[in-house]
Short mmCIF file of C-alpha atoms in Angstrom, two decimals:
data_model
loop_
_atom_site.label_atom_id
_atom_site.label_comp_id
_atom_site.label_asym_id
_atom_site.label_seq_id
_atom_site.Cartn_x
_atom_site.Cartn_y
_atom_site.Cartn_z
CA UNK A 1 48.23 81.44 5.72
CA UNK A 2 51.76 80.12 6.32
CA UNK A 3 53.89 81.70 9.04
CA UNK A 4 57.37 82.91 8.09
CA UNK A 5 60.08 80.37 8.89
CA UNK A 6 61.86 82.70 11.34
CA UNK A 7 58.57 83.13 13.29
CA UNK A 8 58.05 79.37 13.44
CA UNK A 9 61.60 78.96 14.71
CA UNK A 10 61.03 81.67 17.35
CA UNK A 11 57.82 80.02 18.55
CA UNK A 12 59.61 76.68 18.73
CA UNK A 13 62.43 78.16 20.85
CA UNK A 14 59.96 79.90 23.19
CA UNK A 15 57.98 76.70 23.62
CA UNK A 16 61.13 74.66 24.22
CA UNK A 17 62.45 77.20 26.70
CA UNK A 18 59.12 77.19 28.55
CA UNK A 19 59.14 73.41 28.82
CA UNK A 20 62.72 73.31 30.06
CA UNK A 21 62.17 76.05 32.61
CA UNK A 22 58.85 74.61 33.73
CA UNK A 23 60.54 71.60 35.32
CA UNK A 24 61.00 71.38 39.09
CA UNK A 25 64.23 70.91 40.99
CA UNK A 26 63.86 67.70 43.02
CA UNK A 27 66.15 66.05 45.58
CA UNK A 28 65.81 62.30 46.04
CA UNK A 29 67.37 60.69 49.10
CA UNK A 30 67.15 56.90 49.28
CA UNK A 31 69.70 55.48 51.74
CA UNK A 32 68.46 51.87 51.67
CA UNK A 33 71.06 49.34 50.58
CA UNK A 34 68.29 46.87 49.66
CA UNK A 35 67.81 46.72 45.91
CA UNK A 36 64.21 45.47 46.11
CA UNK A 37 63.27 48.71 47.91
CA UNK A 38 65.08 50.92 45.42
CA UNK A 39 63.32 49.44 42.36
CA UNK A 40 60.16 51.38 43.21
CA UNK A 41 62.00 54.64 43.89
CA UNK A 42 63.99 54.29 40.67
CA UNK A 43 60.80 54.09 38.60
CA UNK A 44 59.47 57.34 40.01
CA UNK A 45 62.72 59.26 39.67
CA UNK A 46 63.21 58.09 36.08
CA UNK A 47 59.63 59.11 35.35
CA UNK A 48 60.28 62.59 36.76
CA UNK A 49 63.45 62.93 34.71
CA UNK A 50 61.55 62.00 31.54
CA UNK A 51 58.99 64.67 32.39
CA UNK A 52 61.77 67.26 32.27
CA UNK A 53 62.38 67.78 35.99
CA UNK A 54 65.91 68.24 37.30
CA UNK A 55 66.74 65.47 39.76
CA UNK A 56 69.62 65.08 42.23
CA UNK A 57 69.72 61.70 43.95
CA UNK A 58 71.57 60.54 47.06
CA UNK A 59 71.43 56.75 47.06
CA UNK A 60 73.26 53.47 47.28
CA UNK A 61 72.25 52.54 43.72
CA UNK A 62 72.56 54.74 40.63
CA UNK A 63 69.58 55.04 38.30
CA UNK A 64 69.43 52.82 35.27
CA UNK A 65 69.24 55.95 33.14
CA UNK A 66 71.42 57.13 30.30
CA UNK A 67 70.25 60.74 30.56
CA UNK A 68 72.74 62.95 32.40
CA UNK A 69 71.50 66.40 31.43
CA UNK A 70 69.06 66.79 34.31
CA UNK A 71 70.26 64.02 36.63
CA UNK A 72 73.00 63.96 39.24
CA UNK A 73 73.86 61.01 41.49
CA UNK A 74 75.64 61.10 44.86
CA UNK A 75 76.76 57.59 45.86
CA UNK A 76 76.76 56.44 49.51
CA UNK A 77 78.18 52.98 48.85
CA UNK A 78 81.06 53.60 51.26
CA UNK A 79 78.78 53.80 54.29
CA UNK A 80 77.12 50.36 54.37
CA UNK A 81 77.62 47.04 52.53
CA UNK A 82 74.95 45.95 50.07
CA UNK A 83 72.20 43.61 51.20
CA UNK A 84 72.26 41.51 48.08
CA UNK A 85 72.69 37.73 48.00
CA UNK A 86 74.23 37.87 51.46
CA UNK A 87 71.36 37.28 53.92
CA UNK A 88 71.89 33.80 55.34
CA UNK A 89 69.43 31.44 56.99
CA UNK A 90 70.81 32.15 60.47
CA UNK A 91 70.72 35.92 60.05
CA UNK A 92 66.96 36.05 59.45
CA UNK A 93 65.70 33.07 61.48
CA UNK A 94 66.70 34.60 64.85
CA UNK A 95 65.14 38.08 64.36
CA UNK A 96 62.03 36.38 62.95
CA UNK A 97 61.43 34.75 66.35
CA UNK A 98 62.04 37.93 68.34
CA UNK A 99 58.95 39.95 69.32
CA UNK A 100 61.17 43.04 69.55
CA UNK A 101 62.16 42.75 65.89
CA UNK A 102 61.29 46.43 65.32
CA UNK A 103 64.19 47.46 67.57
CA UNK A 104 66.55 45.17 65.64
CA UNK A 105 65.41 46.48 62.25
CA UNK A 106 65.54 50.11 63.39
CA UNK A 107 69.16 49.61 64.40
CA UNK A 108 70.16 47.66 61.28
CA UNK A 109 68.50 49.75 58.55
CA UNK A 110 67.35 52.83 60.43
CA UNK A 111 69.77 54.65 62.71
CA UNK A 112 72.86 53.71 60.68
CA UNK A 113 71.43 55.40 57.61
CA UNK A 114 71.22 58.73 59.46
CA UNK A 115 75.02 58.89 59.28
CA UNK A 116 75.02 59.53 55.54
CA UNK A 117 75.10 63.23 56.39
CA UNK A 118 78.69 62.86 57.53
CA UNK A 119 79.73 62.13 53.93
CA UNK A 120 81.28 65.25 52.43
CA UNK A 121 79.60 64.95 49.03
CA UNK A 122 76.18 64.71 50.71
CA UNK A 123 76.91 67.71 52.90
CA UNK A 124 78.14 69.72 49.93
CA UNK A 125 74.98 69.00 47.96
CA UNK A 126 72.70 69.92 50.85
CA UNK A 127 74.54 72.99 52.11
CA UNK A 128 75.07 74.48 48.65
CA UNK A 129 71.39 74.09 47.87
CA UNK A 130 70.80 77.74 48.74
CA UNK A 131 72.32 78.58 45.37
CA UNK A 132 69.88 76.26 43.60
CA UNK A 133 66.96 75.62 45.99
CA UNK A 134 64.88 72.47 45.68
CA UNK A 135 61.17 72.56 45.00
CA UNK A 136 60.64 69.13 46.53
CA UNK A 137 62.36 66.33 48.46
CA UNK A 138 61.50 62.69 47.84
CA UNK A 139 62.70 60.10 50.35
CA UNK A 140 61.92 56.66 51.73
CA UNK A 141 59.48 56.08 54.57
CA UNK A 142 60.77 53.15 56.56
CA UNK A 143 62.85 53.26 59.74
CA UNK A 144 64.85 56.48 59.29
CA UNK A 145 62.61 59.54 59.83
CA UNK A 146 65.75 61.61 60.52
CA UNK A 147 65.71 62.56 56.82
CA UNK A 148 62.52 64.51 57.26
CA UNK A 149 64.60 67.27 58.88
CA UNK A 150 65.67 68.12 55.32
CA UNK A 151 62.23 69.63 54.72
CA UNK A 152 62.90 72.39 57.25
CA UNK A 153 66.57 72.67 56.36
CA UNK A 154 65.87 73.23 52.66
CA UNK A 155 62.44 74.82 53.10
CA UNK A 156 60.85 72.31 50.73
CA UNK A 157 57.88 69.94 51.03
CA UNK A 158 58.62 66.24 51.46
CA UNK A 159 57.14 63.28 49.59
CA UNK A 160 57.78 59.98 51.37
CA UNK A 161 57.67 56.62 49.59
CA UNK A 162 57.06 53.22 51.13
CA UNK A 163 57.91 50.06 49.21
CA UNK A 164 55.75 48.19 51.74
CA UNK A 165 52.16 48.69 52.75
CA UNK A 166 52.04 51.03 55.74
CA UNK A 167 52.74 49.26 59.01
CA UNK A 168 50.48 50.13 61.97
CA UNK A 169 53.03 52.49 63.50
CA UNK A 170 53.41 54.48 60.27
CA UNK A 171 49.86 55.87 60.29
CA UNK A 172 49.52 58.03 63.41
CA UNK A 173 52.04 60.76 62.46
CA UNK A 174 50.11 61.40 59.26
CA UNK A 175 46.70 61.51 60.93
CA UNK A 176 45.63 58.38 59.07
CA UNK A 177 42.97 56.39 60.93
CA UNK A 178 43.97 52.83 61.75
CA UNK A 179 41.16 50.77 63.28
CA UNK A 180 42.32 47.40 64.68
CA UNK A 181 38.74 46.14 64.72
CA UNK A 182 38.92 45.45 60.98
CA UNK A 183 42.44 46.46 59.88
CA UNK A 184 44.85 43.66 60.81
CA UNK A 185 48.36 44.57 61.85
CA UNK A 186 50.94 44.03 59.14
CA UNK A 187 52.63 41.49 61.38
CA UNK A 188 49.65 39.22 62.12
CA UNK A 189 48.07 36.71 59.79
CA UNK A 190 44.42 37.63 60.27
CA UNK A 191 41.85 38.51 57.66
CA UNK A 192 39.75 41.66 57.95
CA UNK A 193 36.91 39.56 59.35
CA UNK A 194 38.36 38.89 62.78
CA UNK A 195 36.86 37.01 65.69
CA UNK A 196 36.55 38.70 69.07
CA UNK A 197 39.79 37.19 70.38
CA UNK A 198 41.62 38.05 67.16
CA UNK A 199 40.49 41.66 67.57
CA UNK A 200 41.80 41.60 71.13
CA UNK A 201 45.18 40.26 70.01
CA UNK A 202 45.31 42.59 67.02
CA UNK A 203 44.57 45.66 69.18
CA UNK A 204 47.23 44.74 71.74
CA UNK A 205 49.80 43.89 69.07
CA UNK A 206 49.11 47.01 67.01
CA UNK A 207 49.48 49.36 69.99
CA UNK A 208 52.54 47.50 71.27
CA UNK A 209 54.24 47.94 67.87
CA UNK A 210 53.48 51.68 67.87
CA UNK A 211 54.95 52.16 71.34
CA UNK A 212 58.03 50.08 70.48
CA UNK A 213 58.65 51.87 67.18
CA UNK A 214 58.25 55.36 68.65
CA UNK A 215 60.64 54.42 71.45
CA UNK A 216 63.17 52.93 69.00
CA UNK A 217 63.41 56.01 66.78
CA UNK A 218 64.02 58.48 69.63
CA UNK A 219 67.76 57.92 69.24
CA UNK A 220 67.52 59.63 65.84
CA UNK A 221 66.79 62.95 67.57
CA UNK A 222 70.52 63.03 68.34
CA UNK A 223 71.40 62.58 64.67
CA UNK A 224 69.12 65.46 63.69
CA UNK A 225 70.74 67.75 66.26
CA UNK A 226 74.23 66.58 65.24
CA UNK A 227 73.83 67.27 61.53
CA UNK A 228 71.19 70.03 61.43
CA UNK A 229 71.67 71.80 64.73
CA UNK A 230 69.42 72.40 67.76
CA UNK A 231 65.86 73.65 67.58
CA UNK A 232 64.39 70.94 65.37
CA UNK A 233 61.31 68.97 66.45
CA UNK A 234 61.61 65.32 67.46
CA UNK A 235 61.74 62.81 64.62
CA UNK A 236 58.21 61.75 65.54
CA UNK A 237 56.97 65.32 65.01
CA UNK A 238 59.07 65.72 61.86
CA UNK A 239 56.98 62.95 60.32
CA UNK A 240 53.93 65.20 60.70
CA UNK A 241 55.51 67.65 58.23
CA UNK A 242 55.49 65.16 55.33
CA UNK A 243 53.26 66.47 52.54
CA UNK A 244 52.51 63.24 50.66
CA UNK A 245 53.03 59.49 51.08
CA UNK A 246 53.21 57.16 48.07
CA UNK A 247 52.53 53.60 49.21
CA UNK A 248 53.17 50.33 47.43
CA UNK A 249 49.76 48.87 48.27
CA UNK A 250 46.45 47.98 46.64
CA UNK A 251 43.10 47.04 48.11
CA UNK A 252 43.06 43.53 46.61
CA UNK A 253 46.33 42.83 48.44
CA UNK A 254 45.83 44.75 51.68
CA UNK A 255 42.08 45.06 52.07
CA UNK A 256 39.68 47.97 52.23
CA UNK A 257 40.80 50.55 54.76
CA UNK A 258 40.39 54.30 55.34
CA UNK A 259 43.13 56.56 54.03
CA UNK A 260 43.54 60.34 54.03
CA UNK A 261 44.10 62.33 50.79
CA UNK A 262 47.82 62.65 51.59
CA UNK A 263 48.30 58.88 51.25
CA UNK A 264 48.23 57.63 47.66
CA UNK A 265 48.25 53.92 46.83
CA UNK A 266 50.51 53.16 43.85
CA UNK A 267 50.90 49.40 44.24
CA UNK A 268 52.80 47.83 41.36
CA UNK A 269 54.39 51.09 40.24
CA UNK A 270 57.62 49.22 39.42
CA UNK A 271 55.81 47.20 36.72
CA UNK A 272 55.65 49.13 33.45
CA UNK A 273 54.01 47.05 30.75
CA UNK A 274 55.31 49.16 27.84
CA UNK A 275 58.85 49.00 29.14
CA UNK A 276 58.70 45.27 29.88
CA UNK A 277 57.53 44.46 26.34
CA UNK A 278 60.81 45.80 24.98
CA UNK A 279 62.93 43.58 27.24
CA UNK A 280 63.93 40.10 26.11
CA UNK A 281 65.00 37.01 28.00
CA UNK A 282 68.61 35.88 27.77
CA UNK A 283 68.83 33.30 25.00
CA UNK A 284 69.77 30.44 27.34
CA UNK A 285 66.83 31.10 29.68
CA UNK A 286 64.39 31.60 26.82
CA UNK A 287 65.43 28.25 25.31
CA UNK A 288 64.94 26.49 28.66
CA UNK A 289 61.46 27.93 29.08
CA UNK A 290 60.41 27.38 25.45
CA UNK A 291 61.36 23.71 25.75
CA UNK A 292 59.50 23.26 29.07
CA UNK A 293 56.54 21.55 27.40
CA UNK A 294 55.21 20.23 30.73
CA UNK A 295 55.63 23.63 32.34
CA UNK A 296 58.28 25.30 34.48
CA UNK A 297 58.34 26.27 38.16
CA UNK A 298 60.19 29.49 38.94
CA UNK A 299 61.95 29.53 42.34
CA UNK A 300 63.36 32.71 43.87
CA UNK A 301 63.55 34.09 47.41
CA UNK A 302 64.40 37.61 46.35
CA UNK A 303 67.57 39.63 45.92
CA UNK A 304 68.77 39.31 49.52
CA UNK A 305 68.28 35.75 50.78
CA UNK A 306 70.74 33.00 49.91
CA UNK A 307 68.79 29.78 49.41
CA UNK A 308 72.10 27.91 49.44
CA UNK A 309 72.53 28.91 53.11
CA UNK A 310 69.46 26.89 54.14
CA UNK A 311 70.15 23.78 56.25
CA UNK A 312 71.15 20.76 54.19
CA UNK A 313 68.02 18.91 55.32
CA UNK A 314 65.74 21.57 53.83
CA UNK A 315 67.73 21.71 50.59
CA UNK A 316 67.42 17.93 50.25
CA UNK A 317 63.64 18.31 50.58
CA UNK A 318 63.83 20.81 47.71
CA UNK A 319 65.88 18.36 45.62
CA UNK A 320 63.47 15.47 46.23
CA UNK A 321 60.47 17.65 45.41
CA UNK A 322 62.00 18.75 42.11
CA UNK A 323 62.64 15.11 41.18
CA UNK A 324 59.07 14.22 42.10
CA UNK A 325 57.52 16.78 39.75
CA UNK A 326 59.39 15.72 36.59
CA UNK A 327 58.90 16.23 33.65
CA UNK A 328 58.01 19.72 34.95
CA UNK A 329 61.15 21.85 34.89
CA UNK A 330 62.50 24.23 37.50
CA UNK A 331 64.26 27.56 37.04
CA UNK A 332 65.95 28.60 40.27
CA UNK A 333 67.89 31.66 41.44
CA UNK A 334 71.03 30.63 43.36
CA UNK A 335 73.72 33.25 43.99
CA UNK A 336 76.56 30.75 44.46
CA UNK A 337 75.94 27.20 43.27
CA UNK A 338 79.26 26.04 44.77
CA UNK A 339 77.71 26.35 48.24
CA UNK A 340 74.93 23.88 47.38
CA UNK A 341 75.14 20.24 48.46
CA UNK A 342 75.52 17.71 45.60
CA UNK A 343 72.55 16.02 44.00
CA UNK A 344 70.73 18.81 42.16
CA UNK A 345 68.19 17.10 39.82
CA UNK A 346 68.72 17.41 36.08
CA UNK A 347 65.33 19.08 35.52
CA UNK A 348 66.58 22.12 37.47
CA UNK A 349 68.42 25.05 35.95
CA UNK A 350 70.12 27.48 38.33
CA UNK A 351 71.38 31.00 37.67
CA UNK A 352 72.90 33.70 39.94
CA UNK A 353 70.51 36.29 38.50
CA UNK A 354 67.22 35.95 36.63
CA UNK A 355 64.98 38.56 34.94
CA UNK A 356 61.94 37.87 37.09
CA UNK A 357 59.23 39.75 35.22
CA UNK A 358 60.20 38.29 31.84
CA UNK A 359 60.13 34.80 33.36
CA UNK A 360 56.72 35.32 34.99
CA UNK A 361 55.39 36.60 31.65
CA UNK A 362 56.42 33.43 29.80
CA UNK A 363 53.54 31.13 28.84
CA UNK A 364 55.29 28.03 30.23
CA UNK A 365 55.83 29.45 33.72
CA UNK A 366 53.12 27.67 35.69
CA UNK A 367 53.93 28.50 39.32
CA UNK A 368 56.20 30.67 41.44
CA UNK A 369 57.91 29.43 44.62
CA UNK A 370 58.53 32.61 46.59
CA UNK A 371 59.32 33.91 50.06
CA UNK A 372 56.29 36.19 49.77
CA UNK A 373 58.01 39.55 49.26
CA UNK A 374 55.59 42.25 48.16
CA UNK A 375 57.38 43.26 44.93
CA UNK A 376 57.69 39.72 43.58
CA UNK A 377 54.19 38.64 44.53
CA UNK A 378 52.75 41.77 42.90
CA UNK A 379 54.52 40.76 39.70
CA UNK A 380 53.10 37.23 39.97
CA UNK A 381 49.57 38.61 40.44
CA UNK A 382 50.03 41.07 37.56
CA UNK A 383 51.01 38.26 35.18
CA UNK A 384 48.62 35.64 36.60
CA UNK A 385 51.08 33.11 38.04
CA UNK A 386 49.87 31.22 41.16
CA UNK A 387 52.32 30.79 44.03
CA UNK A 388 53.72 28.48 46.67
CA UNK A 389 54.72 30.81 49.49
CA UNK A 390 57.51 30.02 51.98
CA UNK A 391 57.58 33.18 54.14
CA UNK A 392 60.75 34.00 56.05
CA UNK A 393 60.39 37.37 57.82
CA UNK A 394 58.62 40.73 57.96
CA UNK A 395 55.36 41.17 56.09
CA UNK A 396 55.96 38.01 54.05
CA UNK A 397 53.90 35.93 56.50
CA UNK A 398 50.81 38.15 56.31
CA UNK A 399 51.21 38.43 52.52
CA UNK A 400 51.22 34.67 51.94
CA UNK A 401 48.40 34.02 54.42
CA UNK A 402 46.28 36.56 52.54
CA UNK A 403 47.12 34.99 49.18
CA UNK A 404 46.19 31.55 50.51
CA UNK A 405 42.80 32.88 51.66
CA UNK A 406 42.30 34.31 48.16
CA UNK A 407 43.10 30.89 46.62
CA UNK A 408 46.04 32.18 44.60
CA UNK A 409 48.78 30.52 46.68
CA UNK A 410 49.55 27.66 49.05
CA UNK A 411 51.41 28.40 52.27
CA UNK A 412 54.44 26.30 53.23
CA UNK A 413 56.04 26.90 56.62
CA UNK A 414 59.81 26.61 56.43
CA UNK A 415 60.08 24.96 59.84
CA UNK A 416 57.69 22.14 58.85
CA UNK A 417 58.56 21.76 55.18
CA UNK A 418 59.30 18.30 53.81
CA UNK A 419 59.38 16.69 50.37
CA UNK A 420 55.87 15.22 50.56
CA UNK A 421 54.21 18.49 51.61
CA UNK A 422 56.22 20.52 49.12
CA UNK A 423 55.46 18.12 46.26
CA UNK A 424 51.74 18.09 47.09
CA UNK A 425 51.65 21.89 47.21
CA UNK A 426 53.23 22.24 43.76
CA UNK A 427 51.03 19.51 42.27
CA UNK A 428 47.91 21.16 43.70
CA UNK A 429 48.79 24.53 42.19
CA UNK A 430 49.62 22.91 38.83
CA UNK A 431 46.59 20.64 38.63
CA UNK A 432 43.83 22.66 40.32
CA UNK A 433 42.36 25.14 37.79
CA UNK A 434 40.96 27.30 40.61
CA UNK A 435 44.38 28.78 41.45
CA UNK A 436 45.08 30.00 37.93
CA UNK A 437 41.48 31.14 37.38
CA UNK A 438 41.42 33.06 40.63
CA UNK A 439 44.78 34.79 40.13
CA UNK A 440 43.75 35.86 36.63
CA UNK A 441 40.61 37.43 38.11
CA UNK A 442 42.66 39.35 40.67
CA UNK A 443 45.15 40.31 37.96
CA UNK A 444 42.36 42.00 35.98
CA UNK A 445 41.25 43.96 39.06
CA UNK A 446 44.84 44.88 39.88
CA UNK A 447 45.34 46.31 36.38
CA UNK A 448 41.95 48.04 36.18
CA UNK A 449 42.85 51.65 37.03
CA UNK A 450 42.11 55.10 35.67
CA UNK A 451 45.84 55.83 35.32
CA UNK A 452 48.93 53.72 35.73
CA UNK A 453 50.52 53.77 39.21
CA UNK A 454 53.51 55.69 37.83
CA UNK A 455 51.31 58.33 36.18
CA UNK A 456 49.37 58.65 39.43
CA UNK A 457 52.56 59.09 41.46
CA UNK A 458 53.98 61.71 39.09
CA UNK A 459 50.71 63.68 39.11
CA UNK A 460 50.64 63.89 42.90
CA UNK A 461 54.35 64.76 43.15
CA UNK A 462 53.80 67.64 40.73
CA UNK A 463 50.63 68.58 42.62
CA UNK A 464 52.67 69.06 45.82
CA UNK A 465 55.27 71.06 43.86
CA UNK A 466 52.52 73.35 42.55
CA UNK A 467 50.41 73.68 45.68
CA UNK A 468 52.63 72.90 48.66
CA UNK A 469 51.80 70.98 51.80
CA UNK A 470 48.00 71.28 51.73
CA UNK A 471 46.88 67.66 52.14
CA UNK A 472 47.81 67.20 55.79
CA UNK A 473 45.13 65.75 58.02
CA UNK A 474 43.92 68.01 60.87
CA UNK A 475 44.22 64.94 63.09
CA UNK A 476 47.99 65.47 63.40
CA UNK A 477 47.35 68.55 65.56
CA UNK A 478 45.32 66.53 68.07
CA UNK A 479 46.48 64.31 70.90
CA UNK A 480 45.72 60.60 70.56
CA UNK A 481 42.96 60.81 73.17
CA UNK A 482 41.37 63.67 71.22
CA UNK A 483 41.51 61.68 67.97
CA UNK A 484 39.81 58.76 69.73
CA UNK A 485 37.24 61.24 71.16
CA UNK A 486 37.96 60.08 74.70
CA UNK A 487 37.55 63.67 75.95
CA UNK A 488 34.21 63.98 74.14
CA UNK A 489 32.94 60.61 75.36
CA UNK A 490 34.20 61.47 78.83
CA UNK A 491 32.33 64.79 78.77
CA UNK A 492 29.14 63.14 77.49
CA UNK A 493 29.41 60.46 80.17
CA UNK A 494 29.98 63.16 82.81
CA UNK A 495 26.93 65.13 81.62
CA UNK A 496 24.79 61.98 81.65
CA UNK A 497 26.14 61.03 85.08
CA UNK A 498 25.48 64.50 86.51
CA UNK A 499 21.99 64.56 84.95
CA UNK A 500 21.06 61.19 86.41
CA UNK A 501 22.64 62.16 89.72
CA UNK A 502 20.60 65.38 89.84
CA UNK A 503 17.43 63.47 88.91
CA UNK A 504 18.24 60.87 91.56
CA UNK A 505 18.99 63.54 94.20
CA UNK A 506 15.89 65.58 93.36
CA UNK A 507 13.80 62.41 93.40
CA UNK A 508 15.07 61.53 96.88
CA UNK A 509 14.37 65.07 98.08
CA UNK A 510 10.88 64.94 96.57
CA UNK A 511 10.19 61.51 98.08
CA UNK A 512 11.35 62.69 101.50
CA UNK A 513 9.18 65.80 101.14
CA UNK A 514 6.14 63.72 100.18
CA UNK A 515 6.73 61.33 103.07
CA UNK A 516 6.99 64.21 105.51
CA UNK A 517 3.88 65.79 104.01
CA UNK A 518 2.02 62.50 104.36
CA UNK A 519 3.22 62.11 107.95
CA UNK A 520 2.20 65.66 108.69
CA UNK A 521 -1.31 65.05 107.28
CA UNK A 522 -1.62 61.91 109.40
CA UNK A 523 -0.51 63.85 112.46
CA UNK A 524 -3.07 66.63 111.79
CA UNK A 525 -5.74 64.06 111.08
CA UNK A 526 -4.94 62.28 114.35
CA UNK A 527 -5.24 65.47 116.37
CA UNK A 528 -8.50 66.32 114.68
CA UNK A 529 -9.99 62.93 115.61
CA UNK A 530 -8.96 63.36 119.27
CA UNK A 531 -10.63 66.77 119.42
CA UNK A 532 -13.88 65.48 117.99
#
């Protein structure tokens, strides 16, 4: 039986209206001026928009999205300059050697970001939200927990996103157990199978980083009071109110470790295979790669670092290495080739920007020379390209050390690099089948998931919208000494001590009694003998 056309139209309108009204109102706040961080956040927000949710975003970068119906962007470009192709050798080499680097980072990309609330457009969006309340807030988890005050201000649950694996100091506020006996600090280069002395160092380092971080962020309490008023908890305690954490990690990269239900691993979320298939290489780059019959080495140190700012001596080692590996070609990202010294070999092609994923996908890309950033190395693992890692700062060192242990990369230290070592490293990766075999094995494991990372992230975001902040660990309501059961162990020790003390005391009393009794018997016996 066919339905009348007007009834079909009515049902269509009702269904459409239900779908439109079923979307959530979401506020995204991503103050980072580092594009490599924003790539992950952009994927999630675009995914939410496609699902029909209404999204307002406060960020340095606009979304690469043509839809404007349910998307509004508030730019904060006037507050801080971009960190793109402007990080020089000198600017990262000094902090890298400073054990108090957390304080430096917190000041550079933490406290300064809290000032975005002084921008009128940001204030207008937040303060007018009472007319159109948000169901959820999504923000970055890095060095600016001042944003978590928005949860109370707007009476909405918060989802935090980390483009890195969680550092040691990021676990405690969420009640996530971090055991330094087998979970290495993000800033050490140990495996999960540590020696005794490594466990000692790891424990000291991990706790030192926590203390330093928690001390460094205290200044943000003043920002919260300035922009939201008095009566708010400290920024440390505001972290405890986060409902969900989406983390750019995966067990094959960061090891097996305990995590609570509120922490969801979505490593590689920025890689969407369907989307990448539709993208094509620029004609000039595609021609260069297609004609690289002996293979091509891709060289990039990310969106921030300027390779051309390296000391001339190091750049000359690069040049000599590239000459040594001919006829293998090189495709290299250089922001400003005019700052390079002369002598670039003819088998090298340089560009100010390169579509990294499309290059790594190409059949003639045989190796990737990288600084070890998490996003880029995830892409290399996904597409099965072995690496030569030259770590510069942050988690890059631990990343590359782990990859070397897994036989998917060779580590090159920048301070000891020379043409011979660099050439040997590239030749080993090119000519040793183990590297490509091993990275293909890890690639299969990395891809083997029930749902894609993006689908997983969207499900859990919508779960929090539907159900609220119900995944929090009970551990956040305990003091650190309660979490570590020091009070329980102390009580048990006290009970055992008192028990043994009572046994000891009673034993002494009993022994003294028996001795006296024995002496008394001897005395009586002696008197009896005298009277006989």
